[in-house]
XYZ file of C-alpha atoms in Angstrom:
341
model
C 53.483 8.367 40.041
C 51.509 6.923 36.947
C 53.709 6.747 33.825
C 52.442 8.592 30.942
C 51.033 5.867 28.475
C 49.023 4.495 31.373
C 47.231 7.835 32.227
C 46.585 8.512 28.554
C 44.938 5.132 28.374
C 42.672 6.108 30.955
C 41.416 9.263 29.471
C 40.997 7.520 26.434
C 38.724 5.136 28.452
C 36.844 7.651 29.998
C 36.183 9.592 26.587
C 34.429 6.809 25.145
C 32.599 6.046 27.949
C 31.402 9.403 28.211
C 31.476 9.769 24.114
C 29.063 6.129 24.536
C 27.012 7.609 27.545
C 26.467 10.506 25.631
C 25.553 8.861 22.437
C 23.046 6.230 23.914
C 21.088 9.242 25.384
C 20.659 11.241 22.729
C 19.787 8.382 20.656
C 17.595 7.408 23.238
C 16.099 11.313 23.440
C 15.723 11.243 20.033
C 13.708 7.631 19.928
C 11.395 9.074 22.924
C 10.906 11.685 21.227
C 9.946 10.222 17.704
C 7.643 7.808 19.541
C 5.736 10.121 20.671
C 5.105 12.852 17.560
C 4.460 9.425 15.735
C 5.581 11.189 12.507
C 3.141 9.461 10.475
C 0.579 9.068 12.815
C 0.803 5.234 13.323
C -1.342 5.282 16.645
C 1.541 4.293 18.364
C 1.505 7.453 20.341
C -1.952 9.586 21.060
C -0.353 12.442 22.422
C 0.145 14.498 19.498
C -2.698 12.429 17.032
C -4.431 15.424 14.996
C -7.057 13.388 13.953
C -5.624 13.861 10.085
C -3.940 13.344 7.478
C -0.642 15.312 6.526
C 0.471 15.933 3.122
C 2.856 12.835 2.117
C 3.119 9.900 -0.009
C 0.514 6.593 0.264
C 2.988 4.591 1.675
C 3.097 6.384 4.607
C 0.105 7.554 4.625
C -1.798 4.572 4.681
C -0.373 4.111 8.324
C -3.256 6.945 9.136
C -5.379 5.652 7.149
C -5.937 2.407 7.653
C -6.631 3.178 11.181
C -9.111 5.511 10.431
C -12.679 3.962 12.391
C -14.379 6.431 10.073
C -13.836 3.604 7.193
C -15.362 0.812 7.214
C -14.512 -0.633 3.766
C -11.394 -0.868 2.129
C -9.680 -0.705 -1.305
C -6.193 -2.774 -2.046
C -4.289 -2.538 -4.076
C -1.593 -0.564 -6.539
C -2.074 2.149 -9.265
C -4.042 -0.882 -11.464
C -7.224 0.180 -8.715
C -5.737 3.388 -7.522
C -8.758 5.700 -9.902
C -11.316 3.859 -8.346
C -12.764 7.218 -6.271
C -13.506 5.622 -2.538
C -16.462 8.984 -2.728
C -18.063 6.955 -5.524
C -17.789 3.572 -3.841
C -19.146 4.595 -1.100
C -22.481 6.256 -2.392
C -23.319 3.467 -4.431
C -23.201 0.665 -1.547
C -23.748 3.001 1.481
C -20.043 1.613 3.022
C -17.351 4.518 3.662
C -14.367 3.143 1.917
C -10.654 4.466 1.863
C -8.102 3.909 -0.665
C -5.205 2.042 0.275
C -3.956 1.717 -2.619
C 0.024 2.380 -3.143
C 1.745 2.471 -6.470
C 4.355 0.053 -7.709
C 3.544 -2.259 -5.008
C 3.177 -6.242 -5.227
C 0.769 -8.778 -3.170
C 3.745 -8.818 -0.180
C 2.816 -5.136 0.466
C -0.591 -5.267 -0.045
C -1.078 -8.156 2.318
C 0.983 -6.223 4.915
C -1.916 -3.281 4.431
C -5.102 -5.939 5.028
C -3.282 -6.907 7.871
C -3.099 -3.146 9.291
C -6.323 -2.591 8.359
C -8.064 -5.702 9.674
C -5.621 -4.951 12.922
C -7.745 -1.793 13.211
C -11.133 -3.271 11.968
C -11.740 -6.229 13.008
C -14.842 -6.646 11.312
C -14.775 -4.718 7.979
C -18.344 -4.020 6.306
C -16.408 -5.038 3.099
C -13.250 -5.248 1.310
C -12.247 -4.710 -2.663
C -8.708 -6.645 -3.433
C -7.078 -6.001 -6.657
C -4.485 -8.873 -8.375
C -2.890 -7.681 -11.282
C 0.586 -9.612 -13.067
C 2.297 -9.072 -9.922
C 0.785 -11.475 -7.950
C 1.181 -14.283 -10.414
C 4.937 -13.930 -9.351
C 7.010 -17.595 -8.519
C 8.840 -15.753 -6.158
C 7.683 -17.230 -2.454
C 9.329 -14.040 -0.545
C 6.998 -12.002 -2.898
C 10.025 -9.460 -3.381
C 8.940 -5.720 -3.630
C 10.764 -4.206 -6.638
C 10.529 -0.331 -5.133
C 11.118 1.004 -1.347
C 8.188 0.430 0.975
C 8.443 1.441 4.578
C 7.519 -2.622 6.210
C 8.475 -1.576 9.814
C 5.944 1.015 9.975
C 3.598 -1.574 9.688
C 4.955 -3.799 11.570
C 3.468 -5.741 14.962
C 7.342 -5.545 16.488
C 8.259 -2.838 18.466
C 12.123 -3.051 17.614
C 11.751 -3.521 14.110
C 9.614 0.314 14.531
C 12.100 1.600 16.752
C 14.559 0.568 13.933
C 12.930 2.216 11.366
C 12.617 5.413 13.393
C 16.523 5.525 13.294
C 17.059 6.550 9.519
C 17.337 10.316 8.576
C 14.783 10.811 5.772
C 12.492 9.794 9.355
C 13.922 12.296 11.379
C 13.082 14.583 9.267
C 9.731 13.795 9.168
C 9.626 14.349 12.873
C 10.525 17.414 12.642
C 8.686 18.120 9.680
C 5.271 16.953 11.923
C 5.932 18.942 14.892
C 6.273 21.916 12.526
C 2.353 20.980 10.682
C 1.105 20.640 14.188
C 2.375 23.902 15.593
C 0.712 25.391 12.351
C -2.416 27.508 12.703
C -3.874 26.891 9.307
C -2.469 22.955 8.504
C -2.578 21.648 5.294
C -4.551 18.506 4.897
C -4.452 15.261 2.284
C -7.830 13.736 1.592
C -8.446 11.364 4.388
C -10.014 8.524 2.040
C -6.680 8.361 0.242
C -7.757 8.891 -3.461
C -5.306 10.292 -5.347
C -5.987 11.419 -8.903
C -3.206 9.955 -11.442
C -4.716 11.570 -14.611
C -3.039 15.378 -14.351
C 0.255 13.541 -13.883
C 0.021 11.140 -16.849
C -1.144 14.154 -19.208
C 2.068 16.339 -17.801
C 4.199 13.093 -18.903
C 3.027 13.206 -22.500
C 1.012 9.528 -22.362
C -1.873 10.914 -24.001
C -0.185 12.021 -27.188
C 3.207 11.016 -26.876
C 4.592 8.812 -29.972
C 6.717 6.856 -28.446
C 4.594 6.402 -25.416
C 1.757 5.608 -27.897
C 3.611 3.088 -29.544
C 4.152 1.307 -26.071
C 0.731 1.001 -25.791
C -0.202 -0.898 -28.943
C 2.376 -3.183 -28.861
C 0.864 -6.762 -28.552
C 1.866 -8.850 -25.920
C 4.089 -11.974 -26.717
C 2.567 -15.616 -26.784
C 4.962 -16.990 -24.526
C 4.531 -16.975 -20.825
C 6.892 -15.048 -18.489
C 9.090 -17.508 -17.197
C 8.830 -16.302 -13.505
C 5.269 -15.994 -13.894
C 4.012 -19.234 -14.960
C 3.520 -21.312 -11.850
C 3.591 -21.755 -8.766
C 1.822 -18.814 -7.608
C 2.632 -18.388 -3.371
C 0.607 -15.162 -3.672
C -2.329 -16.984 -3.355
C -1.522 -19.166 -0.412
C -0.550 -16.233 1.234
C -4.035 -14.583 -0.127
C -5.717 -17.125 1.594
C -3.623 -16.654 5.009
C -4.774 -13.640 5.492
C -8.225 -14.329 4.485
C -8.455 -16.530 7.163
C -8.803 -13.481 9.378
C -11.668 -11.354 7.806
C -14.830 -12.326 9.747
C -16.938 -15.218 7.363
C -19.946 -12.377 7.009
C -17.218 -9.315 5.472
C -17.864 -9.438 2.280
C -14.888 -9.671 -0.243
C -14.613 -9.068 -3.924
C -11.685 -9.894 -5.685
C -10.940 -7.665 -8.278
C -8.964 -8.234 -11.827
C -8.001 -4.921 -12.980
C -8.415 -3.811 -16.806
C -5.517 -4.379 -19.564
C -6.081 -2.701 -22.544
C -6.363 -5.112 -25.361
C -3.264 -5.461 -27.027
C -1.495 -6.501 -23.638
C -4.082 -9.170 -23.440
C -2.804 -12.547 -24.127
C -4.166 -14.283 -27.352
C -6.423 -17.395 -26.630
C -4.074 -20.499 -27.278
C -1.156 -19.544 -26.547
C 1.253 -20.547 -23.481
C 0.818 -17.154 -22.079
C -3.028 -17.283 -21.992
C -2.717 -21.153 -20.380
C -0.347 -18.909 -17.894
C -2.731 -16.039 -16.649
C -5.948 -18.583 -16.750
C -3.810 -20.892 -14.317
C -2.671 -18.021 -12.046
C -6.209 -16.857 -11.620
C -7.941 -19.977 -10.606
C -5.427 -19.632 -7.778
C -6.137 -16.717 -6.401
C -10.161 -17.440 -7.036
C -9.301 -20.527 -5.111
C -7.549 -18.856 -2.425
C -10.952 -16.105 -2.613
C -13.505 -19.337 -2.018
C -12.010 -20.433 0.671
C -13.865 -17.221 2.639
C -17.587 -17.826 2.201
C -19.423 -14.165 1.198
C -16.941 -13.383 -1.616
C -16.797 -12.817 -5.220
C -14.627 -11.885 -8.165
C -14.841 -9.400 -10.433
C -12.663 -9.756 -13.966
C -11.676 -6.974 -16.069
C -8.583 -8.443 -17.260
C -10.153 -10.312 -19.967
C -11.716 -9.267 -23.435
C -14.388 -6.567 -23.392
C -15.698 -3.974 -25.946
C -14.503 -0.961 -23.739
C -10.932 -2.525 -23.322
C -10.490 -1.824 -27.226
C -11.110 1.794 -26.982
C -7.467 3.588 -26.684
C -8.863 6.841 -25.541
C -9.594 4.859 -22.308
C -6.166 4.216 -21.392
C -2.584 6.238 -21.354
C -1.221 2.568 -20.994
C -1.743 -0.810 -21.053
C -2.091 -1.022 -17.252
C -3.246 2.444 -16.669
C -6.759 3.588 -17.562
C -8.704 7.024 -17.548
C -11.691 8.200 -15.567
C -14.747 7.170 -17.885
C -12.988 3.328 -17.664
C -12.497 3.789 -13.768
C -16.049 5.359 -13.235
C -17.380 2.308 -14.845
C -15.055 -0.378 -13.332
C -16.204 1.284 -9.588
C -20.091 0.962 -10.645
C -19.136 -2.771 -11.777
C -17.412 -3.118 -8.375
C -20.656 -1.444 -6.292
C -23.292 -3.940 -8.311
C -20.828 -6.903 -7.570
C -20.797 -5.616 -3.615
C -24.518 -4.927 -3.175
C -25.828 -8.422 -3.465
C -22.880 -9.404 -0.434
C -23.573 -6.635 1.307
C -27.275 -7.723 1.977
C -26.428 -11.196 2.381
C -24.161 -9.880 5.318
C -27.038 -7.877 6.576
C -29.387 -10.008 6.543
C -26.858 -12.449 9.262
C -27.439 -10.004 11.982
């Protein structure tokens, strides 16, 4: 007869082997089926694709989007580009573009979002790139300061099975399967502009003291210590430049700062921002139908503090006439690139 301890062992045995076999299949239920609602529609899965876009954030978004064969031109970038209105773009050089522009991000994240979007055109009609401050960063990882989803956009299959496994994901599985069981389904804007003004107003920039007082405040003469050289951002520009076909046009674009966050000519910071320009426009010559577009210098229009809520951040008259600068800067590419076929 088996003793007691011995028989207890074995059931113990058998409870976590049945506790494991149970585990392992509903994780592996619940991986099947997040694979194939493809919560944010990554393309991944066709089963379930709606053939829009459901109400979320533009980091997640973008997966959608920047698969989207409808769009054939792209915007980068962060909320420095983000009121540049793809609509507007897009009449004025006859190219459908989408935004792809996602707040608070750096040149790591943007980069990742070319290379999803040249993964799904492989031959853009044209591209619009915005470097602010961020990418004159030192830091070679190009280290993203807020949360950004990098396995969704990712070319490895584990590393998106990975990111499937987190609860705030699981519930937007479930939150899908509930918008595509829905008669009526609300829908975002499928070109991905997203108007910033009503939010800034709510927040008090406009009138604000304090927030005022941000504004003016000059910026200092000396450089930023972790932004004064070397800048990896642009080697890594010029990486993924190598894969946009030689007759997609590309125009780098310097956003607009209003004036008192300029730097003063002279001074160590100016030497800074000069140097970390001429190497991202030397990463931009290396593709041959490009050109660069720089607001973040001193202009007339830059002075005016009605234009902006802050230094970075700038209203719709500025943005209307930043995206017709950005249109007359495409046009001459654009026929150059015709006129190849």
């Amino acid at each position: 007869m088996e003793d007691a301890p011995t028989a207890s062992a074995r059931a113990w045995r058998r409870f976590a082997a049945g506790f494991a076999a149970t585990a392992s299949g509903l994780l592996a239920g619940y991986l099947a089926l997040a694979v194939i609602v493809d919560p944010y529609d990554s393309g991944r899965s066709s089963l379930l694709s709606a053939g829009a876009v459901r109400p979320q954030g533009p980091r997640t978004a973008a997966a959608s989007r920047g698969r989207d064969p409808a769009f054939t031109g792209a915007v980068i970038g962060n909320s420095h580009i983000q009121l540049v209105e793809p609509a507007r773009l897009g009449a004025a050089t006859g190219i459908p573009f989408v935004q792809l522009s996602v707040p608070a991000t750096g040149p790591g994240e943007q980069f990742l979002l070319l290379d999803w979007y040249l993964r799904h055109h492989p031959s853009p009609a044209a591209l619009v790139v915005a470097a602010d401050a961020y990418w004159c960063t030192d830091d070679p990882a190009l280290t993203n300061a807020k949360p950004f989803p990098f396995w969704l956009f990712s070319e490895s299959w584990p590393a998106y099975l990975r990111g499937l496994m987190r609860f705030s994901v699981a519930q937007e599985v479930v939150g899908r399967i509930g918008w595509l069981m829905r008669a009526r389904r609300p829908l975002a804007r499928p070109d991905g502009w997203w108007d910033y003004e009503p939010d800034y107003l709510r927040q008090g920039y406009a009138d604000d003291p304090r927030l005022v007082a941000d504004r003016e405040r000059r910026a200092p003469d000396g450089p930023d210590p972790h932004r004064a050289g070397p800048f990896p951002a642009a080697a890594r520009f010029a990486e993924v430049l190598a894969r946009v076909p030689a007759r997609t046009p590309v125009l780098l674009v310097f956003p607009p700062l209003y004036a008192p966050g300029l730097p003063r000519p002279g001074t160590a910071r100016e030497a800074a921002e000069s140097a970390c320009k001429a190497a991202i426009g030397g990463a931009l010559a290396t593709h041959p139908l490009s050109a660069v577009l720089d607001w973040r210098r001193d202009r007339p229009d830059l002075h005016d503090p009605a234009l902006f809520f802050d230094q970075t951040h700038y209203r719709h008259p500025l943005a209307h006439r930043l995206t017709d600068d950005i249109a007359a800067r495409l046009r001459p590419l654009i026929q150059s690139s015709r006129a190849q076929d």
